[in-house]
mmCIF file of C-alpha atoms in Angstrom:
data_model
loop_
_atom_site.group_PDB
_atom_site.id
_atom_site.type_symbol
_atom_site.label_atom_id
_atom_site.label_comp_id
_atom_site.label_asym_id
_atom_site.label_seq_id
_atom_site.Cartn_x
_atom_site.Cartn_y
_atom_site.Cartn_z
ATOM 1 C CA GLU A 1 0.114 0.149 0.225
ATOM 2 C CA ASN A 2 2.576 2.852 1.073
ATOM 3 C CA MET A 3 4.807 1.845 -2.019
ATOM 4 C CA GLY A 4 1.969 1.950 -4.009
ATOM 5 C CA ILE A 5 1.480 5.389 -2.934
ATOM 6 C CA ALA A 6 5.321 6.390 -3.424
ATOM 7 C CA ALA A 7 4.745 5.280 -7.031
ATOM 8 C CA ILE A 8 1.381 7.126 -7.471
ATOM 9 C CA GLY A 9 3.081 10.355 -5.946
ATOM 10 C CA LEU A 10 6.642 9.906 -8.360
ATOM 11 C CA GLY A 11 3.810 9.078 -11.262
ATOM 12 C CA ILE A 12 2.457 12.509 -10.803
ATOM 13 C CA GLY A 13 5.181 14.886 -10.204
ATOM 14 C CA GLY A 14 5.780 17.884 -8.722
ATOM 15 C CA VAL A 15 5.445 17.926 -5.412
ATOM 16 C CA ALA A 16 3.824 14.501 -5.083
ATOM 17 C CA ALA A 17 7.507 13.342 -6.230
ATOM 18 C CA TRP A 18 9.098 15.085 -3.785
ATOM 19 C CA ALA A 19 6.556 13.893 -1.058
ATOM 20 C CA ALA A 20 7.502 10.173 -2.449
ATOM 21 C CA VAL A 21 11.099 10.534 -1.173
ATOM 22 C CA LEU A 22 10.011 11.656 1.893
ATOM 23 C CA HIS A 23 7.067 8.736 1.887
ATOM 24 C CA VAL A 24 10.043 5.879 1.159
ATOM 25 C CA ALA A 25 12.471 7.236 4.028
ATOM 26 C CA ALA A 26 9.612 7.586 6.945
ATOM 27 C CA HIS A 27 8.103 3.975 5.521
ATOM 28 C CA THR A 28 11.734 2.593 5.990
ATOM 29 C CA LEU A 29 12.324 3.237 9.497
ATOM 30 C CA ILE A 30 8.570 2.701 10.330
ATOM 31 C CA LYS A 31 8.419 -0.145 8.766
ATOM 32 C CA SER A 32 11.666 -1.437 10.505
ATOM 33 C CA SER A 33 10.387 -0.654 13.951
ATOM 34 C CA MET A 34 7.634 -3.446 13.072
ATOM 35 C CA PHE A 35 9.384 -5.883 11.836
ATOM 36 C CA LEU A 36 11.363 -5.554 15.101
ATOM 37 C CA GLN A 37 8.305 -5.851 17.466
ATOM 38 C CA ILE A 38 6.716 -9.108 15.337
ATOM 39 C CA GLY A 39 10.374 -10.458 16.025
ATOM 40 C CA VAL A 40 9.534 -9.747 19.489
ATOM 41 C CA VAL A 41 5.985 -11.472 19.349
ATOM 42 C CA ARG A 42 7.537 -14.091 17.758
ATOM 43 C CA SER A 43 10.590 -14.572 20.558
ATOM 44 C CA ILE A 44 7.190 -14.691 22.613
ATOM 45 C CA TYR A 45 4.997 -16.692 21.480
ATOM 46 C CA ASP A 46 7.097 -18.804 19.673
ATOM 47 C CA GLY A 47 5.376 -18.675 16.807
ATOM 48 C CA TYR A 48 2.905 -16.066 14.689
ATOM 49 C CA ARG A 49 -0.455 -17.492 13.960
ATOM 50 C CA ILE A 50 -2.323 -14.623 15.015
ATOM 51 C CA ASN A 51 -5.294 -15.883 15.780
ATOM 52 C CA ARG A 52 -4.377 -18.109 18.223
ATOM 53 C CA LEU A 53 -2.403 -15.406 19.995
ATOM 54 C CA GLY A 54 -3.829 -12.954 22.450
ATOM 55 C CA ASP A 55 -2.701 -10.709 25.316
ATOM 56 C CA TYR A 56 0.256 -9.393 24.110
ATOM 57 C CA MET A 57 -0.872 -6.088 26.236
ATOM 58 C CA LYS A 58 -0.021 -8.286 29.662
ATOM 59 C CA LEU A 59 2.976 -9.947 28.350
ATOM 60 C CA ASN A 60 4.722 -6.846 27.045
ATOM 61 C CA ARG A 61 2.757 -3.439 27.599
ATOM 62 C CA VAL A 62 5.880 -1.561 25.929
ATOM 63 C CA GLY A 63 5.866 -3.925 22.855
ATOM 64 C CA ALA A 64 2.671 -3.571 22.411
ATOM 65 C CA ALA A 65 2.408 0.026 22.878
ATOM 66 C CA GLY A 66 4.709 -0.006 19.808
ATOM 67 C CA LEU A 67 2.987 -2.418 18.165
ATOM 68 C CA MET A 68 -0.398 0.212 17.564
ATOM 69 C CA LEU A 69 1.927 3.642 17.066
ATOM 70 C CA GLY A 70 3.582 1.678 14.646
ATOM 71 C CA ALA A 71 0.449 0.362 12.850
ATOM 72 C CA LEU A 72 -0.576 4.123 13.672
ATOM 73 C CA ALA A 73 2.239 5.787 11.866
ATOM 74 C CA LEU A 74 2.491 2.943 9.057
ATOM 75 C CA LEU A 75 -1.130 3.535 8.358
ATOM 76 C CA ALA A 76 -0.293 7.467 8.185
ATOM 77 C CA PHE A 77 -2.438 8.111 10.552
ATOM 78 C CA PRO A 78 -1.812 11.783 12.107
ATOM 79 C CA PRO A 79 0.796 12.986 13.272
ATOM 80 C CA SER A 80 2.832 9.839 11.437
ATOM 81 C CA PRO A 81 5.251 11.484 8.693
ATOM 82 C CA LEU A 82 3.452 9.444 6.903
ATOM 83 C CA PHE A 83 0.283 11.077 7.236
ATOM 84 C CA VAL A 84 1.923 14.447 6.090
ATOM 85 C CA SER A 85 3.803 12.813 3.001
ATOM 86 C CA GLU A 86 0.293 11.211 1.879
ATOM 87 C CA LEU A 87 -1.690 14.281 2.508
ATOM 88 C CA MET A 88 0.784 16.295 -0.128
ATOM 89 C CA ILE A 89 0.807 13.532 -2.612
ATOM 90 C CA LEU A 90 -3.100 13.475 -2.795
ATOM 91 C CA ARG A 91 -3.451 16.801 -2.949
ATOM 92 C CA GLN A 92 -0.974 16.913 -6.087
ATOM 93 C CA THR A 93 -3.599 13.802 -7.574
ATOM 94 C CA MET A 94 -6.130 16.020 -6.907
ATOM 95 C CA GLY A 95 -4.664 19.215 -8.215
ATOM 96 C CA GLU A 96 -3.614 16.974 -11.237
ATOM 97 C CA GLY A 97 -7.810 16.292 -11.659
ATOM 98 C CA GLN A 98 -7.345 12.371 -11.336
ATOM 99 C CA TRP A 99 -10.332 11.948 -9.095
ATOM 100 C CA TRP A 100 -10.852 8.896 -9.493
ATOM 101 C CA LEU A 101 -7.412 7.696 -8.361
ATOM 102 C CA VAL A 102 -8.005 9.334 -5.087
ATOM 103 C CA ALA A 103 -11.406 6.934 -5.136
ATOM 104 C CA VAL A 104 -9.489 3.784 -5.836
ATOM 105 C CA ILE A 105 -7.020 5.248 -3.467
ATOM 106 C CA PHE A 106 -9.505 5.554 -0.305
ATOM 107 C CA LEU A 107 -11.305 2.683 -0.956
ATOM 108 C CA LEU A 108 -7.713 -0.095 -0.678
ATOM 109 C CA LEU A 109 -6.913 2.547 2.259
ATOM 110 C CA CYS A 110 -10.061 1.362 4.186
ATOM 111 C CA ILE A 111 -9.395 -2.056 3.627
ATOM 112 C CA VAL A 112 -5.871 -2.102 4.469
ATOM 113 C CA ILE A 113 -6.900 -0.087 7.268
ATOM 114 C CA TYR A 114 -9.160 -2.869 8.330
ATOM 115 C CA SER A 115 -6.844 -5.500 7.897
ATOM 116 C CA ILE A 116 -3.803 -4.894 9.503
ATOM 117 C CA PHE A 117 -5.980 -3.041 12.923
ATOM 118 C CA SER A 118 -8.007 -6.434 13.338
ATOM 119 C CA ARG A 119 -5.060 -8.386 13.191
ATOM 120 C CA VAL A 120 -3.003 -5.626 16.253
ATOM 121 C CA ILE A 121 -6.634 -5.717 17.951
ATOM 122 C CA LYS A 122 -6.871 -9.405 18.265
ATOM 123 C CA LEU A 123 -2.836 -10.007 19.594
ATOM 124 C CA CYS A 124 -3.154 -7.002 21.855
ATOM 125 C CA TYR A 125 -6.209 -7.942 23.403
ATOM 126 C CA GLN A 126 -7.701 -11.436 22.672
ATOM 127 C CA PRO A 127 -7.311 -14.186 24.994
ATOM 128 C CA ASN A 128 -4.420 -16.064 24.150
ATOM 129 C CA GLN A 129 -4.026 -19.432 23.128
ATOM 130 C CA SER A 130 -0.989 -20.700 22.623
ATOM 131 C CA PRO A 131 1.869 -21.318 25.014
ATOM 132 C CA THR A 132 4.292 -18.632 25.680
ATOM 133 C CA ARG A 133 7.980 -18.347 26.944
ATOM 134 C CA LYS A 134 9.642 -15.590 29.071
ATOM 135 C CA SER A 135 11.872 -13.432 26.317
ATOM 136 C CA GLU A 136 15.332 -11.846 28.134
ATOM 137 C CA HIS A 137 15.600 -9.316 25.364
ATOM 138 C CA ALA A 138 11.874 -8.315 24.407
ATOM 139 C CA THR A 139 11.625 -5.341 26.471
ATOM 140 C CA TRP A 140 15.225 -3.917 25.887
ATOM 141 C CA LEU A 141 14.265 -4.820 21.236
ATOM 142 C CA SER A 142 10.625 -3.262 21.882
ATOM 143 C CA TRP A 143 12.683 0.172 23.130
ATOM 144 C CA SER A 144 14.890 -0.265 19.999
ATOM 145 C CA ALA A 145 11.868 -0.712 18.039
ATOM 146 C CA PHE A 146 9.984 2.792 20.233
ATOM 147 C CA SER A 147 12.820 4.524 19.311
ATOM 148 C CA LEU A 148 13.098 4.089 14.968
ATOM 149 C CA LEU A 149 9.538 5.156 15.873
ATOM 150 C CA ALA A 150 10.719 8.174 17.114
ATOM 151 C CA VAL A 151 12.790 8.881 14.541
ATOM 152 C CA ALA A 152 10.769 8.545 11.627
ATOM 153 C CA PHE A 153 8.324 10.818 13.597
ATOM 154 C CA VAL A 154 10.745 13.613 14.990
ATOM 155 C CA VAL A 155 12.887 13.992 11.276
ATOM 156 C CA GLY A 156 9.455 14.029 9.513
ATOM 157 C CA LEU A 157 7.489 16.282 11.526
ATOM 158 C CA THR A 158 10.293 18.771 12.098
ATOM 159 C CA MET A 159 11.615 18.077 8.276
ATOM 160 C CA PRO A 160 15.584 19.126 9.114
ATOM 161 C CA GLU A 161 17.537 21.086 6.701
ATOM 162 C CA TRP A 162 20.056 17.977 5.851
ATOM 163 C CA LEU A 163 16.381 16.643 5.002
ATOM 164 C CA LYS A 164 15.248 18.814 2.383
ATOM 165 C CA VAL A 165 17.965 18.991 1.248
ATOM 166 C CA TRP A 166 18.834 15.763 0.428
ATOM 167 C CA ILE A 167 14.769 14.842 -0.980
ATOM 168 C CA GLU A 168 15.832 17.762 -3.290
ATOM 169 C CA GLN A 169 18.449 15.818 -4.427
ATOM 170 C CA ILE A 170 17.111 12.633 -5.000
ATOM 171 C CA VAL A 171 14.407 14.030 -7.090
ATOM 172 C CA ASN A 172 16.013 16.164 -8.673
ATOM 173 C CA PHE A 173 18.283 13.851 -9.819
#
């Protein structure tokens, strides 16, 4: 979903191309955080069968909070930097008169949001049906995942000058 939005931004051009590069950079940090957090889930439950996993909030509060915040960020809810880039891409798309494309994007976003949130909520709150094991590194790894989210939010929302220059260089290449 996110790479499709970035591809649309690159295809539309203008401000949307700039936003697409920001989108990919922020997505890289946020998705890395999510992968790290899912690795923690794997170490606790020894599997990924989401229909049997649950009570993650009780087992690893930091990890569950990171997973939920990461899902919100990945799905471009404010104040995620992905929200900023998606908004820029959608504005440019509407400015180009591509309303049908905006409608398709919104429809697909609704499907993706439901799919991801239903799984994250189940993992965090449904009763657990799988054996768990104590993970020695769960909290430390969860905080590491949080740090990637923090970097994505701080860099993506404050837009330091070096980031603007870097994106401009890529777009103008």
